[in-house]
Coordinates of C-alpha atoms in Angstrom, one line a residue:
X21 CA 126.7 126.7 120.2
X22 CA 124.9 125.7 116.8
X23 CA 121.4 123.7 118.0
X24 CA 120.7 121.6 114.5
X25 CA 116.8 120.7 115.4
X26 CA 115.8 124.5 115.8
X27 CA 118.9 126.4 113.7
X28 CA 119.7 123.8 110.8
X29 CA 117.7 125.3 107.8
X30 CA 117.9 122.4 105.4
X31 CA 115.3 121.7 102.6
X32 CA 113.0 118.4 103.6
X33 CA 113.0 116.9 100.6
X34 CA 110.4 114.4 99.8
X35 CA 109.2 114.6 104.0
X36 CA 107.6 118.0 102.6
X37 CA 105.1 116.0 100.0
X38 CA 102.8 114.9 102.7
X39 CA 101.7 119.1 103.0
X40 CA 101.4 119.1 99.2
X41 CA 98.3 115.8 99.5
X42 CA 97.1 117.2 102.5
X43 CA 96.1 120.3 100.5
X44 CA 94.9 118.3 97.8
X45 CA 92.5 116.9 99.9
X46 CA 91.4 119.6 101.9
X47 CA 90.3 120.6 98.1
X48 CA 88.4 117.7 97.8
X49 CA 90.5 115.2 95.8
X50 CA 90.6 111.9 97.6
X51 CA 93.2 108.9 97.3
X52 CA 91.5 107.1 94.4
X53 CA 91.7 110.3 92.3
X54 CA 94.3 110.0 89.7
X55 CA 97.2 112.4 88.4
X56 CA 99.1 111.6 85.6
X57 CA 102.7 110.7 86.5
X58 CA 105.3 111.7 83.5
X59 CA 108.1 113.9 82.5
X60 CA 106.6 118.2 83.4
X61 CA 108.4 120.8 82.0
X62 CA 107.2 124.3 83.9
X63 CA 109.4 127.1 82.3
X64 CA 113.0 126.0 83.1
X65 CA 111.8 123.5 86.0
X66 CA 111.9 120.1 85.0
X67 CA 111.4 117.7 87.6
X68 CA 112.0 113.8 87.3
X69 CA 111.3 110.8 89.4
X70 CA 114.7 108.7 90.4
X71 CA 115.8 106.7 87.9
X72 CA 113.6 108.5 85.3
X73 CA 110.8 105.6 85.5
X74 CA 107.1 107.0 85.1
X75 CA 104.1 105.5 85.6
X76 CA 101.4 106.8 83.5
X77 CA 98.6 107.8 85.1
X78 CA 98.4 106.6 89.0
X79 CA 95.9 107.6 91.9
X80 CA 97.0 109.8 94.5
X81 CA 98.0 107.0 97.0
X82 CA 100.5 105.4 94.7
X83 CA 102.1 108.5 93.7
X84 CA 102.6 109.4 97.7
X85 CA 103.8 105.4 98.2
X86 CA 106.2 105.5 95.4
X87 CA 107.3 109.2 96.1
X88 CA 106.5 110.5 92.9
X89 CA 108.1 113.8 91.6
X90 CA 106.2 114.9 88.7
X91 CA 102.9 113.5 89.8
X92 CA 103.5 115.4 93.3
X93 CA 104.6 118.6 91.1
X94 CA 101.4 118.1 88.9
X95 CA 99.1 118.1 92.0
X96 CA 101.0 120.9 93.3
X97 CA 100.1 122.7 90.3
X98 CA 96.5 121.8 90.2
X99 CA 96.2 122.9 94.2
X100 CA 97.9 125.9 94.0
X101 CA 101.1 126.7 95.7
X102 CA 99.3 129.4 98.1
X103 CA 97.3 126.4 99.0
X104 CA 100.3 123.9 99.6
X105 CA 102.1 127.2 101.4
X106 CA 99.5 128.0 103.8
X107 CA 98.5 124.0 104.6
X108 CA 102.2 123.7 105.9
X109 CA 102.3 127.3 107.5
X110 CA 99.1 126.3 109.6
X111 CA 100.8 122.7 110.5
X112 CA 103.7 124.4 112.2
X113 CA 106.2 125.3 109.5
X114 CA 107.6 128.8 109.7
X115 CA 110.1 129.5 107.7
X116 CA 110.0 131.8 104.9
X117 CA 108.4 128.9 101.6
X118 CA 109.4 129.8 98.0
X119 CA 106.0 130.1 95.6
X120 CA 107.6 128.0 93.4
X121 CA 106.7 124.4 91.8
X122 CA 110.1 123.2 93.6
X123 CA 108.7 123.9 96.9
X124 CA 106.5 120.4 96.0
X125 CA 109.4 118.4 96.3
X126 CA 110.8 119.8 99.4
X127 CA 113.3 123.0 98.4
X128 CA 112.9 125.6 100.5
X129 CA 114.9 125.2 104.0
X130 CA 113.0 124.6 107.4
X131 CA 114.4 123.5 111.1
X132 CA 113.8 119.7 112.0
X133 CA 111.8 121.3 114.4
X134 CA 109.4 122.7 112.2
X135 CA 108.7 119.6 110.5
X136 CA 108.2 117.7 113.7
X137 CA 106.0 119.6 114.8
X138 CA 104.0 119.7 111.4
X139 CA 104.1 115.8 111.6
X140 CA 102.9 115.9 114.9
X141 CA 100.0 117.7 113.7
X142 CA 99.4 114.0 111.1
X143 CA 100.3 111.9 114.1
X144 CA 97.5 113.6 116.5
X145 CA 94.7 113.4 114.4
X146 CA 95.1 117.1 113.7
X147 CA 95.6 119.1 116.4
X148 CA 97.5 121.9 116.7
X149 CA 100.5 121.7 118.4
X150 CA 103.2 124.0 120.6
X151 CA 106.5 122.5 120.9
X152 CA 108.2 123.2 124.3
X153 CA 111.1 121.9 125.9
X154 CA 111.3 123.6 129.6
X155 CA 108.4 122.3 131.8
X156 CA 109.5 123.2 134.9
X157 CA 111.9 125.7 136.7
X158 CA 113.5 125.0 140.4
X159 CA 115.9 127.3 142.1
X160 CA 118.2 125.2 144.5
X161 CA 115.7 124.7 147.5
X162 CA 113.0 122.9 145.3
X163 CA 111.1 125.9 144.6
X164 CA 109.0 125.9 141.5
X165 CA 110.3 129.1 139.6
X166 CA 108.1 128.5 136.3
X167 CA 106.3 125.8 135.5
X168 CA 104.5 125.4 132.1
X169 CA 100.3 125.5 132.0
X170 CA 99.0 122.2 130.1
X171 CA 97.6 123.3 126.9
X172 CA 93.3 122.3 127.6
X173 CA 92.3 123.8 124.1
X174 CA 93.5 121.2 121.5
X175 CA 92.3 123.4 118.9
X176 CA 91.8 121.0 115.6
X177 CA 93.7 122.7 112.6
X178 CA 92.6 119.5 109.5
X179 CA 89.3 117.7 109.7
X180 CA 89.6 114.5 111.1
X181 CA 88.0 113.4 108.0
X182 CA 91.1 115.0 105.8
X183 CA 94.2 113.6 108.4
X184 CA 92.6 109.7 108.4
X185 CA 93.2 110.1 104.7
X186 CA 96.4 111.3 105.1
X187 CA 97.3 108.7 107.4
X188 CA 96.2 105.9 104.7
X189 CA 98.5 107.1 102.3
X190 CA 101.2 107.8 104.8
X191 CA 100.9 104.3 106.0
X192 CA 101.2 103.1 102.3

């Protein structure tokens, strides 16, 4: 049998953006800070925004609203891709992430899985985070076979400071 949320390795698209801002902030830039949203050629990598509409230059929290490509590639740029890499690596994601501008923008494949539980991380206030899905094992009589230890150590992986910013943006 093929289990899609754990074996399905598809590329998230624009759901992998969020890890790009996140780093961005962790390096101090805030949602007010602007980036200047407009055509980027890197090489041969030329992203565009749907429809090819640009906005000039925008703050950080309009390019995440509006899903912006080259303003998200720009930032990726100016944060580094190491950075972007290992902010989505410590969330939860991990499978193998090109070091490549693309990666901004969601190309390299992960499970549904993996970005749950990277979201989860948002969604928690930044905590980290061990999926499970057996919590308890019977045999036939009632007896408890296994059954899994609560996690007390909700070990905080993105200053609350950093994921309330997040959030704001998110929620625009």
């Amino acid at each position: 049998q093929f289990n899609r949320s754990i074996q399905a390795i598809r590329p998230p698209g624009s759901a992998f953006k969020p890890f790009v801002y996140l780093s961005a902030i962790e390096k101090g830039w805030s949602p007010s800070d602007k980036i200047m949203d407009s055509p980027i050629t890197t090489g041969q990598y030329r992203p565009k925004n749907f429809a090819d509409q640009y906005y000039g230059t925008v703050d950080l929290e309009t390019a995440m609203a509006k899903s912006l490509n080259t303003a998200t590639v720009r930032l990726a740029q100016e944060t580094g891709i190491q950075n972007v890499i290992a902010t989505a690596k410590r969330t939860g994601i991990i499978s193998p992430l090109q070091r490549d501008l693309s990666l901004a923008l969601g190309s390299s494949g992960i499970s549904m899985l993996e970005l749950a539980t990277a979201y989860a991380v948002f969604a928690n206030g930044g905590h980290r985070i061990f999926p499970y899905a057996i919590t308890k094992i019977t045999d036939q009589n009632g007896r408890v076979l296994f059954q899994r230890k609560p996690i007390t150590n909700h070990q905080r992986i993105i200053r609350k400071s950093d994921v309330k910013k997040l959030s704001f943006m998110l929620q625009s």
